[in-house]
Amino acid sequence: MKDKILADLDPDQVDVVKQKDGPMLVVAGPGSGKTKALTRRIANIIINKWARPEEIVALTFTDAAANEMKGRVDELVPYGYVQTWISTFHTFGKRIITEFGPRIGLDPELKVITHPELFVLLSENIFTFGLKRLLPISNPEKNLPSLINHLSKLKSEDIQPDEYLEFSLKTGDERQIEIAQFFKQYDDFLRQRGVIDINGLISTALFILREVPEALPKLEARYRYILVDEFQDTNFAQYQLLKLLTNRSRNICVVGDDDQSIFKFQGAAITNILSFKDDYPDAKIFVLKNNYRSLPELAEVAYRLIRNNDPDRLEVKLKIDKKIDPQRSGKGRIDYFFYETIDQEADSIARMVIEEHGRGTPYSEMAILVRNNRDADPIIRSLNLSNVKWRFSGNQGLFGQEEIQILLSFLNAVADPEDTIHLYHLLCSGFYSPNGMVLNRALARARKTNRPLITIIRDDEFLSSVDDESKAVFEKAVGDIEHYCKLALEENTGKVLYQFLKDKAVFNRLMEEGIEGEVKIKNISRFFSMLRRLGGVVEVDRVPILIDKINLLRRGGENPPVAEADLDIDAINILTVHSAKGKEFKRIFVAGLYQGNFPTDEAHRRSGVIPIPDELLKEKIPRTDHLQEERRLFYVAITRARDAITLTGSRDVGGKRPREPSQFIAEAMDLHKHQLEVLKGKGVDEIKISEHGTSYTGRKVNRITAGQVDDYLTCPLKYKFIHILRVPITRHHAVIFGMAVHAAIAYLLRAKLEQRTPTLDRMIKVFRNNWSSEGFLSREHEDLSFRRGVRIITDFFNKEIGEPTPSLVEEGFSFSFGDIRIVGRWDRVDLDDGGVVIDYKTSEDVDQKKADREARDSTQLLIYAMAFKEIYGQSPKGAELRFVDTGITGQMKRIGDKIKKGAEKIQKVVDGVTSGNFNPKPKFLACRFCAYSDICPYEKKRC
């Protein structure tokens, strides 16, 4: 096992892995295998028994990165479930709040609120904060985006409300005092509503460690090793959290690269990594400079560029050698083109992409990197004209997608049928497709007579002047609006929109469009998720109220990210440079390289930003901070390439003055300004249209869950709807009920396991907090279901409170199955007397015969038993479904024989998903209870 951990590591990585204790700073250049070194170090700590798995914490910044780390560690350690806490900083902060929050009167079940939800919640209550200067009567929400961002930055800088208010009062600045008073009320306002913002997770965790006497000693004793990935992206408050937790053990290992610190706009403090050695003078420094990604010429260009940030770099400050040392041989290629117009630039990029593809490079091995989302628009147009498939990974753009614009128009038309613009847009969509000339006549008459469009198209005089087909279209549209307006009186926004999509067979249509349709379905799913979350913070979730808040969000600049095309489709990647962090490609194009765009203009960047007074900042910021940040961003861009880089820009981008080439081009290529030649690009009419269709490259399966196996075996198309397209559905009331009951049961069992004292009142509160009114047939139906849930919980509490403590509760597991990992989560495991795997069910009207049959046929229970065998070396003595409503337990018989058949089931699913086989398997009972039966064209009907 130890040999496996050290296998294929270079000497520098081995040193990182084998260091036993003490503070460590691992400076890891691009492509140096830092995540490999970090995860191998975690495994080495466990294998050598320097600490138990549960005594190790590893923190990073995205759920994807945390899951990748979990997967790598899981493959290295000889356990089927990893008890090491590997998560994002915010998830870790939430864990501290859940455990210790009640000591300071906090609800441990605080809901984390997103930026759009926060905007809507504050806009609903904007007049309760006593604002004056920050509350223009003509536009009360005008300053909300700036205020929200400002408070977020204050929390990331570990600035407390009282500290801010005291400083503001001394300045006498009335506007600043008003901001400080708003800040002081803000957190209490959120907590009274049972929510907390993202940065509040860290600031509240810090407050707990400082003010709850037992919290810090308990956590210091619990966590003997703390490791941090992407340390250069931590903010000031996160670093304070780390320093508090490692003050006793000092076993902190941070991995990062100051040259790749690019998230200052999100609060990242580069001073954390620059000052780490000052804070931990005894820290050992390790440098990973072997680059396994880029060819030598590309590495040389990147290093030449970043040296322009001297002397504010670790290489200078710590007197270490960070020069990238490429390990690949060959000749890299770097080109630079500066065009007269932005259209020439976009067209030439499309031409070069096609030429590169013609030389055998898959589209998916190329990427076009842009500084801002808007820079991608002309490139996307040229790629579309050239018939090149693409996927865009920006950080916004959902509201601008055609399919979402139509849905927004529908909701606006229902909210206000006299909204002419949105009704016109809805009529122009494929749902109605009226005669264009007739529709324009109606619009012209509406404008001339100063009447709304809906009045015109329902006017008998006007309808008598149009052909029968147009009349039928208009009557249908008016009838639809009236129908959905009536529905909107009774149902929430999501239900109304879902009914519209169902009535118009939208998902069926999009399924026929292939890849483009699948991306549209994913975008609609994202839009539904946003509606669901926003509906939870408005006072009443109805179309007129919620669409008004969405329109406010749009005017405030909010625009969620779009969905990406399937990664298994051969399409070129278009990414913002920030989104490209952590990725690599054979050839990259960096577009929009002109002064004022890349690097951006600092004055433009600060527009609308409320600055934090320098006197309150606890970090020392270099005077040239903005330009250095932009240079680091360009460094990240060009270090994504393995073999080739193409840099492009243009002089005429539509403004009043011509643009100059980015200074970074000259810095990277060691050119003088007069050497930057303007080239005329070929127009799109000269571009050879790609004749290559979209190819399916195969879906690689690295991990699969027990639930996914069950879904695929039930129906492969159902699997695709749920796990690939994520088609939105209105959740069934049984799902809502089951989730709420399971949350309450988990609370009770976890409290027993952690030797806390559970109460029935608290258990019912957890049930209530996880409840939703969605999906119930009526108010009476919901009330009956809620009372049933309280009865089940009460009976369960009274029965379970005196029973033995479970061994595992909601414990994640994983085990190897060939080249993939099977992952899941047990409801409960009792390890005494040979072990029993237990899954709780909320079904009613279950007798013993039915319970045993369901246990016998349950794929999930079978996989839970397989996991037990893989982890503990023997089949569990029992595998049970416990039906909490009736108190009946169904038991799986002959578990050992069943496990052998389970392997065949899993292999069938892996083979099907890998080959892209999602052919439907319609069966009457399965289709009858399928959440997608309304939109599935293959639904099995009763004859």
PDB file of N, CA and C in Angstrom, residues 235-310:
ATOM      1  N   ASN A 235      -9.578  33.803   1.381  1.00  0.00           N
ATOM      2  CA  ASN A 235      -9.702  35.201   1.788  1.00  0.00           C
ATOM      3  C   ASN A 235      -9.165  35.365   3.211  1.00  0.00           C
ATOM      4  N   PHE A 236      -9.152  36.593   3.676  1.00  0.00           N
ATOM      5  CA  PHE A 236      -8.545  36.881   4.981  1.00  0.00           C
ATOM      6  C   PHE A 236      -9.251  36.120   6.105  1.00  0.00           C
ATOM      7  N   ALA A 237     -10.584  36.088   6.070  1.00  0.00           N
ATOM      8  CA  ALA A 237     -11.338  35.423   7.137  1.00  0.00           C
ATOM      9  C   ALA A 237     -11.066  33.923   7.153  1.00  0.00           C
ATOM     10  N   GLN A 238     -10.989  33.314   5.990  1.00  0.00           N
ATOM     11  CA  GLN A 238     -10.703  31.877   5.928  1.00  0.00           C
ATOM     12  C   GLN A 238      -9.333  31.561   6.514  1.00  0.00           C
ATOM     13  N   TYR A 239      -8.374  32.440   6.268  1.00  0.00           N
ATOM     14  CA  TYR A 239      -7.038  32.214   6.820  1.00  0.00           C
ATOM     15  C   TYR A 239      -7.057  32.338   8.345  1.00  0.00           C
ATOM     16  N   GLN A 240      -7.854  33.262   8.871  1.00  0.00           N
ATOM     17  CA  GLN A 240      -7.958  33.383  10.328  1.00  0.00           C
ATOM     18  C   GLN A 240      -8.541  32.106  10.928  1.00  0.00           C
ATOM     19  N   LEU A 241      -9.501  31.517  10.240  1.00  0.00           N
ATOM     20  CA  LEU A 241     -10.088  30.256  10.685  1.00  0.00           C
ATOM     21  C   LEU A 241      -9.022  29.162  10.749  1.00  0.00           C
ATOM     22  N   LEU A 242      -8.192  29.091   9.718  1.00  0.00           N
ATOM     23  CA  LEU A 242      -7.125  28.084   9.679  1.00  0.00           C
ATOM     24  C   LEU A 242      -6.123  28.296  10.812  1.00  0.00           C
ATOM     25  N   LYS A 243      -5.756  29.545  11.039  1.00  0.00           N
ATOM     26  CA  LYS A 243      -4.757  29.820  12.078  1.00  0.00           C
ATOM     27  C   LYS A 243      -5.279  29.463  13.467  1.00  0.00           C
ATOM     28  N   LEU A 244      -6.556  29.712  13.711  1.00  0.00           N
ATOM     29  CA  LEU A 244      -7.127  29.346  15.005  1.00  0.00           C
ATOM     30  C   LEU A 244      -7.114  27.828  15.204  1.00  0.00           C
ATOM     31  N   LEU A 245      -7.501  27.088  14.169  1.00  0.00           N
ATOM     32  CA  LEU A 245      -7.635  25.639  14.297  1.00  0.00           C
ATOM     33  C   LEU A 245      -6.293  24.924  14.387  1.00  0.00           C
ATOM     34  N   THR A 246      -5.229  25.545  13.883  1.00  0.00           N
ATOM     35  CA  THR A 246      -3.916  24.879  13.886  1.00  0.00           C
ATOM     36  C   THR A 246      -2.959  25.485  14.906  1.00  0.00           C
ATOM     37  N   ASN A 247      -3.476  26.318  15.769  1.00  0.00           N
ATOM     38  CA  ASN A 247      -2.597  26.976  16.741  1.00  0.00           C
ATOM     39  C   ASN A 247      -1.920  25.974  17.674  1.00  0.00           C
ATOM     40  N   ARG A 248      -2.625  24.864  17.977  1.00  0.00           N
ATOM     41  CA  ARG A 248      -2.050  23.870  18.883  1.00  0.00           C
ATOM     42  C   ARG A 248      -1.195  22.845  18.119  1.00  0.00           C
ATOM     43  N   SER A 249      -1.771  22.187  17.117  1.00  0.00           N
ATOM     44  CA  SER A 249      -1.035  21.116  16.427  1.00  0.00           C
ATOM     45  C   SER A 249       0.004  21.656  15.459  1.00  0.00           C
ATOM     46  N   ARG A 250      -0.288  22.817  14.851  1.00  0.00           N
ATOM     47  CA  ARG A 250       0.565  23.427  13.830  1.00  0.00           C
ATOM     48  C   ARG A 250       0.795  22.501  12.642  1.00  0.00           C
ATOM     49  N   ASN A 251      -0.039  21.464  12.518  1.00  0.00           N
ATOM     50  CA  ASN A 251       0.065  20.565  11.371  1.00  0.00           C
ATOM     51  C   ASN A 251      -0.823  21.087  10.246  1.00  0.00           C
ATOM     52  N   ILE A 252      -0.367  22.148   9.627  1.00  0.00           N
ATOM     53  CA  ILE A 252      -1.095  22.743   8.519  1.00  0.00           C
ATOM     54  C   ILE A 252      -0.237  22.651   7.268  1.00  0.00           C
ATOM     55  N   CYS A 253      -0.847  22.136   6.216  1.00  0.00           N
ATOM     56  CA  CYS A 253      -0.164  22.021   4.921  1.00  0.00           C
ATOM     57  C   CYS A 253      -0.979  22.784   3.896  1.00  0.00           C
ATOM     58  N   VAL A 254      -0.422  23.867   3.371  1.00  0.00           N
ATOM     59  CA  VAL A 254      -1.127  24.655   2.365  1.00  0.00           C
ATOM     60  C   VAL A 254      -0.422  24.490   1.027  1.00  0.00           C
ATOM     61  N   VAL A 255      -1.221  24.306  -0.008  1.00  0.00           N
ATOM     62  CA  VAL A 255      -0.699  24.113  -1.360  1.00  0.00           C
ATOM     63  C   VAL A 255      -1.251  25.220  -2.238  1.00  0.00           C
ATOM     64  N   GLY A 256      -0.394  25.913  -2.927  1.00  0.00           N
ATOM     65  CA  GLY A 256      -0.872  26.995  -3.779  1.00  0.00           C
ATOM     66  C   GLY A 256       0.234  27.598  -4.607  1.00  0.00           C
ATOM     67  N   ASP A 257      -0.140  28.613  -5.359  1.00  0.00           N
ATOM     68  CA  ASP A 257       0.802  29.303  -6.238  1.00  0.00           C
ATOM     69  C   ASP A 257       0.390  30.763  -6.296  1.00  0.00           C
ATOM     70  N   ASP A 258       1.222  31.634  -5.761  1.00  0.00           N
ATOM     71  CA  ASP A 258       0.883  33.057  -5.774  1.00  0.00           C
ATOM     72  C   ASP A 258       0.689  33.573  -7.190  1.00  0.00           C
ATOM     73  N   ASP A 259       1.365  32.962  -8.167  1.00  0.00           N
ATOM     74  CA  ASP A 259       1.240  33.414  -9.553  1.00  0.00           C
ATOM     75  C   ASP A 259      -0.109  33.052 -10.161  1.00  0.00           C
ATOM     76  N   GLN A 260      -0.895  32.223  -9.476  1.00  0.00           N
ATOM     77  CA  GLN A 260      -2.211  31.837  -9.990  1.00  0.00           C
ATOM     78  C   GLN A 260      -3.344  32.350  -9.098  1.00  0.00           C
ATOM     79  N   SER A 261      -3.077  33.403  -8.342  1.00  0.00           N
ATOM     80  CA  SER A 261      -4.108  34.020  -7.516  1.00  0.00           C
ATOM     81  C   SER A 261      -4.925  34.981  -8.380  1.00  0.00           C
ATOM     82  N   ILE A 262      -6.165  34.588  -8.733  1.00  0.00           N
ATOM     83  CA  ILE A 262      -6.938  35.356  -9.721  1.00  0.00           C
ATOM     84  C   ILE A 262      -8.355  35.680  -9.246  1.00  0.00           C
ATOM     85  N   PHE A 263      -8.636  35.477  -7.965  1.00  0.00           N
ATOM     86  CA  PHE A 263     -10.005  35.677  -7.506  1.00  0.00           C
ATOM     87  C   PHE A 263     -10.129  36.804  -6.487  1.00  0.00           C
ATOM     88  N   LYS A 264      -9.357  37.864  -6.670  1.00  0.00           N
ATOM     89  CA  LYS A 264      -9.451  39.023  -5.793  1.00  0.00           C
ATOM     90  C   LYS A 264     -10.868  39.589  -5.787  1.00  0.00           C
ATOM     91  N   PHE A 265     -11.542  39.553  -6.947  1.00  0.00           N
ATOM     92  CA  PHE A 265     -12.893  40.118  -7.031  1.00  0.00           C
ATOM     93  C   PHE A 265     -13.880  39.337  -6.161  1.00  0.00           C
ATOM     94  N   GLN A 266     -13.526  38.112  -5.779  1.00  0.00           N
ATOM     95  CA  GLN A 266     -14.362  37.327  -4.877  1.00  0.00           C
ATOM     96  C   GLN A 266     -13.860  37.387  -3.435  1.00  0.00           C
ATOM     97  N   GLY A 267     -12.841  38.201  -3.203  1.00  0.00           N
ATOM     98  CA  GLY A 267     -12.341  38.368  -1.842  1.00  0.00           C
ATOM     99  C   GLY A 267     -11.035  37.668  -1.547  1.00  0.00           C
ATOM    100  N   ALA A 268     -10.474  36.926  -2.517  1.00  0.00           N
ATOM    101  CA  ALA A 268      -9.217  36.211  -2.270  1.00  0.00           C
ATOM    102  C   ALA A 268      -8.113  37.199  -1.907  1.00  0.00           C
ATOM    103  N   ALA A 269      -7.295  36.816  -0.925  1.00  0.00           N
ATOM    104  CA  ALA A 269      -6.208  37.679  -0.441  1.00  0.00           C
ATOM    105  C   ALA A 269      -4.871  37.026  -0.762  1.00  0.00           C
ATOM    106  N   ILE A 270      -4.184  37.545  -1.761  1.00  0.00           N
ATOM    107  CA  ILE A 270      -2.885  36.978  -2.126  1.00  0.00           C
ATOM    108  C   ILE A 270      -1.886  37.118  -0.986  1.00  0.00           C
ATOM    109  N   THR A 271      -2.132  38.073  -0.102  1.00  0.00           N
ATOM    110  CA  THR A 271      -1.213  38.261   1.029  1.00  0.00           C
ATOM    111  C   THR A 271      -1.170  37.041   1.947  1.00  0.00           C
ATOM    112  N   ASN A 272      -2.212  36.192   1.904  1.00  0.00           N
ATOM    113  CA  ASN A 272      -2.194  34.989   2.746  1.00  0.00           C
ATOM    114  C   ASN A 272      -1.003  34.100   2.413  1.00  0.00           C
ATOM    115  N   ILE A 273      -0.829  33.816   1.138  1.00  0.00           N
ATOM    116  CA  ILE A 273       0.277  32.932   0.754  1.00  0.00           C
ATOM    117  C   ILE A 273       1.614  33.673   0.832  1.00  0.00           C
ATOM    118  N   LEU A 274       1.581  34.985   0.563  1.00  0.00           N
ATOM    119  CA  LEU A 274       2.829  35.755   0.625  1.00  0.00           C
ATOM    120  C   LEU A 274       3.336  35.898   2.059  1.00  0.00           C
ATOM    121  N   SER A 275       2.416  35.853   3.032  1.00  0.00           N
ATOM    122  CA  SER A 275       2.822  36.064   4.431  1.00  0.00           C
ATOM    123  C   SER A 275       2.833  34.776   5.247  1.00  0.00           C
ATOM    124  N   PHE A 276       2.584  33.629   4.621  1.00  0.00           N
ATOM    125  CA  PHE A 276       2.497  32.372   5.368  1.00  0.00           C
ATOM    126  C   PHE A 276       3.778  32.097   6.156  1.00  0.00           C
ATOM    127  N   LYS A 277       4.909  32.349   5.532  1.00  0.00           N
ATOM    128  CA  LYS A 277       6.189  32.094   6.199  1.00  0.00           C
ATOM    129  C   LYS A 277       6.380  33.026   7.390  1.00  0.00           C
ATOM    130  N   ASP A 278       5.819  34.237   7.319  1.00  0.00           N
ATOM    131  CA  ASP A 278       5.894  35.151   8.463  1.00  0.00           C
ATOM    132  C   ASP A 278       5.035  34.642   9.622  1.00  0.00           C
ATOM    133  N   ASP A 279       3.873  34.082   9.285  1.00  0.00           N
ATOM    134  CA  ASP A 279       2.963  33.589  10.317  1.00  0.00           C
ATOM    135  C   ASP A 279       3.435  32.266  10.908  1.00  0.00           C
ATOM    136  N   TYR A 280       4.127  31.473  10.091  1.00  0.00           N
ATOM    137  CA  TYR A 280       4.665  30.188  10.544  1.00  0.00           C
ATOM    138  C   TYR A 280       6.160  30.165  10.218  1.00  0.00           C
ATOM    139  N   PRO A 281       6.981  30.819  11.037  1.00  0.00           N
ATOM    140  CA  PRO A 281       8.424  30.928  10.735  1.00  0.00           C
ATOM    141  C   PRO A 281       9.122  29.580  10.601  1.00  0.00           C
ATOM    142  N   ASP A 282       8.582  28.555  11.272  1.00  0.00           N
ATOM    143  CA  ASP A 282       9.212  27.236  11.208  1.00  0.00           C
ATOM    144  C   ASP A 282       8.672  26.384  10.060  1.00  0.00           C
ATOM    145  N   ALA A 283       7.875  26.988   9.189  1.00  0.00           N
ATOM    146  CA  ALA A 283       7.286  26.226   8.084  1.00  0.00           C
ATOM    147  C   ALA A 283       8.359  25.732   7.126  1.00  0.00           C
ATOM    148  N   LYS A 284       8.207  24.489   6.690  1.00  0.00           N
ATOM    149  CA  LYS A 284       9.081  23.932   5.664  1.00  0.00           C
ATOM    150  C   LYS A 284       8.491  24.279   4.303  1.00  0.00           C
ATOM    151  N   ILE A 285       9.362  24.678   3.387  1.00  0.00           N
ATOM    152  CA  ILE A 285       8.922  25.105   2.060  1.00  0.00           C
ATOM    153  C   ILE A 285       9.269  24.023   1.044  1.00  0.00           C
ATOM    154  N   PHE A 286       8.289  23.656   0.240  1.00  0.00           N
ATOM    155  CA  PHE A 286       8.473  22.681  -0.829  1.00  0.00           C
ATOM    156  C   PHE A 286       8.060  23.351  -2.140  1.00  0.00           C
ATOM    157  N   VAL A 287       8.827  23.148  -3.176  1.00  0.00           N
ATOM    158  CA  VAL A 287       8.528  23.759  -4.473  1.00  0.00           C
ATOM    159  C   VAL A 287       8.318  22.656  -5.504  1.00  0.00           C
ATOM    160  N   LEU A 288       7.132  22.636  -6.104  1.00  0.00           N
ATOM    161  CA  LEU A 288       6.838  21.712  -7.196  1.00  0.00           C
ATOM    162  C   LEU A 288       6.884  22.514  -8.489  1.00  0.00           C
ATOM    163  N   LYS A 289       7.971  22.407  -9.223  1.00  0.00           N
ATOM    164  CA  LYS A 289       8.112  23.206 -10.444  1.00  0.00           C
ATOM    165  C   LYS A 289       8.180  22.351 -11.702  1.00  0.00           C
ATOM    166  N   ASN A 290       8.226  21.021 -11.537  1.00  0.00           N
ATOM    167  CA  ASN A 290       8.188  20.157 -12.714  1.00  0.00           C
ATOM    168  C   ASN A 290       6.829  20.286 -13.381  1.00  0.00           C
ATOM    169  N   ASN A 291       6.830  20.675 -14.632  1.00  0.00           N
ATOM    170  CA  ASN A 291       5.582  20.881 -15.360  1.00  0.00           C
ATOM    171  C   ASN A 291       5.368  19.711 -16.316  1.00  0.00           C
ATOM    172  N   TYR A 292       4.269  18.989 -16.117  1.00  0.00           N
ATOM    173  CA  TYR A 292       3.977  17.804 -16.934  1.00  0.00           C
ATOM    174  C   TYR A 292       2.956  18.119 -18.025  1.00  0.00           C
ATOM    175  N   ARG A 293       2.694  19.398 -18.242  1.00  0.00           N
ATOM    176  CA  ARG A 293       1.658  19.804 -19.186  1.00  0.00           C
ATOM    177  C   ARG A 293       2.238  20.431 -20.446  1.00  0.00           C
ATOM    178  N   SER A 294       2.979  21.522 -20.307  1.00  0.00           N
ATOM    179  CA  SER A 294       3.323  22.373 -21.445  1.00  0.00           C
ATOM    180  C   SER A 294       4.680  22.033 -22.047  1.00  0.00           C
ATOM    181  N   LEU A 295       4.782  22.225 -23.355  1.00  0.00           N
ATOM    182  CA  LEU A 295       6.062  22.081 -24.043  1.00  0.00           C
ATOM    183  C   LEU A 295       6.976  23.252 -23.669  1.00  0.00           C
ATOM    184  N   PRO A 296       8.300  23.092 -23.817  1.00  0.00           N
ATOM    185  CA  PRO A 296       9.262  24.078 -23.291  1.00  0.00           C
ATOM    186  C   PRO A 296       9.031  25.514 -23.742  1.00  0.00           C
ATOM    187  N   GLU A 297       8.725  25.729 -25.037  1.00  0.00           N
ATOM    188  CA  GLU A 297       8.552  27.099 -25.522  1.00  0.00           C
ATOM    189  C   GLU A 297       7.389  27.797 -24.820  1.00  0.00           C
ATOM    190  N   LEU A 298       6.327  27.053 -24.539  1.00  0.00           N
ATOM    191  CA  LEU A 298       5.167  27.631 -23.871  1.00  0.00           C
ATOM    192  C   LEU A 298       5.478  27.959 -22.412  1.00  0.00           C
ATOM    193  N   ALA A 299       6.211  27.077 -21.767  1.00  0.00           N
ATOM    194  CA  ALA A 299       6.602  27.324 -20.377  1.00  0.00           C
ATOM    195  C   ALA A 299       7.501  28.550 -20.274  1.00  0.00           C
ATOM    196  N   GLU A 300       8.384  28.723 -21.244  1.00  0.00           N
ATOM    197  CA  GLU A 300       9.304  29.865 -21.237  1.00  0.00           C
ATOM    198  C   GLU A 300       8.539  31.177 -21.376  1.00  0.00           C
ATOM    199  N   VAL A 301       7.558  31.199 -22.262  1.00  0.00           N
ATOM    200  CA  VAL A 301       6.744  32.398 -22.470  1.00  0.00           C
ATOM    201  C   VAL A 301       5.994  32.762 -21.186  1.00  0.00           C
ATOM    202  N   ALA A 302       5.420  31.764 -20.520  1.00  0.00           N
ATOM    203  CA  ALA A 302       4.653  32.011 -19.300  1.00  0.00           C
ATOM    204  C   ALA A 302       5.544  32.572 -18.196  1.00  0.00           C
ATOM    205  N   TYR A 303       6.723  31.997 -18.032  1.00  0.00           N
ATOM    206  CA  TYR A 303       7.624  32.449 -16.967  1.00  0.00           C
ATOM    207  C   TYR A 303       8.129  33.864 -17.245  1.00  0.00           C
ATOM    208  N   ARG A 304       8.407  34.149 -18.519  1.00  0.00           N
ATOM    209  CA  ARG A 304       8.874  35.490 -18.883  1.00  0.00           C
ATOM    210  C   ARG A 304       7.807  36.530 -18.530  1.00  0.00           C
ATOM    211  N   LEU A 305       6.557  36.192 -18.798  1.00  0.00           N
ATOM    212  CA  LEU A 305       5.459  37.114 -18.495  1.00  0.00           C
ATOM    213  C   LEU A 305       5.358  37.386 -16.996  1.00  0.00           C
ATOM    214  N   ILE A 306       5.299  36.333 -16.194  1.00  0.00           N
ATOM    215  CA  ILE A 306       4.977  36.504 -14.777  1.00  0.00           C
ATOM    216  C   ILE A 306       6.104  37.174 -14.007  1.00  0.00           C
ATOM    217  N   ARG A 307       7.315  37.149 -14.534  1.00  0.00           N
ATOM    218  CA  ARG A 307       8.421  37.833 -13.861  1.00  0.00           C
ATOM    219  C   ARG A 307       8.186  39.341 -13.778  1.00  0.00           C
ATOM    220  N   ASN A 308       7.267  39.852 -14.586  1.00  0.00           N
ATOM    221  CA  ASN A 308       6.941  41.275 -14.531  1.00  0.00           C
ATOM    222  C   ASN A 308       6.195  41.652 -13.249  1.00  0.00           C
ATOM    223  N   ASN A 309       5.788  40.655 -12.469  1.00  0.00           N
ATOM    224  CA  ASN A 309       5.162  40.930 -11.169  1.00  0.00           C
ATOM    225  C   ASN A 309       6.178  41.014 -10.035  1.00  0.00           C
ATOM    226  N   ASP A 310       7.462  40.794 -10.354  1.00  0.00           N
ATOM    227  CA  ASP A 310       8.505  40.963  -9.333  1.00  0.00           C
ATOM    228  C   ASP A 310       8.507  42.416  -8.852  1.00  0.00           C
TER     229      ASP A 310
END
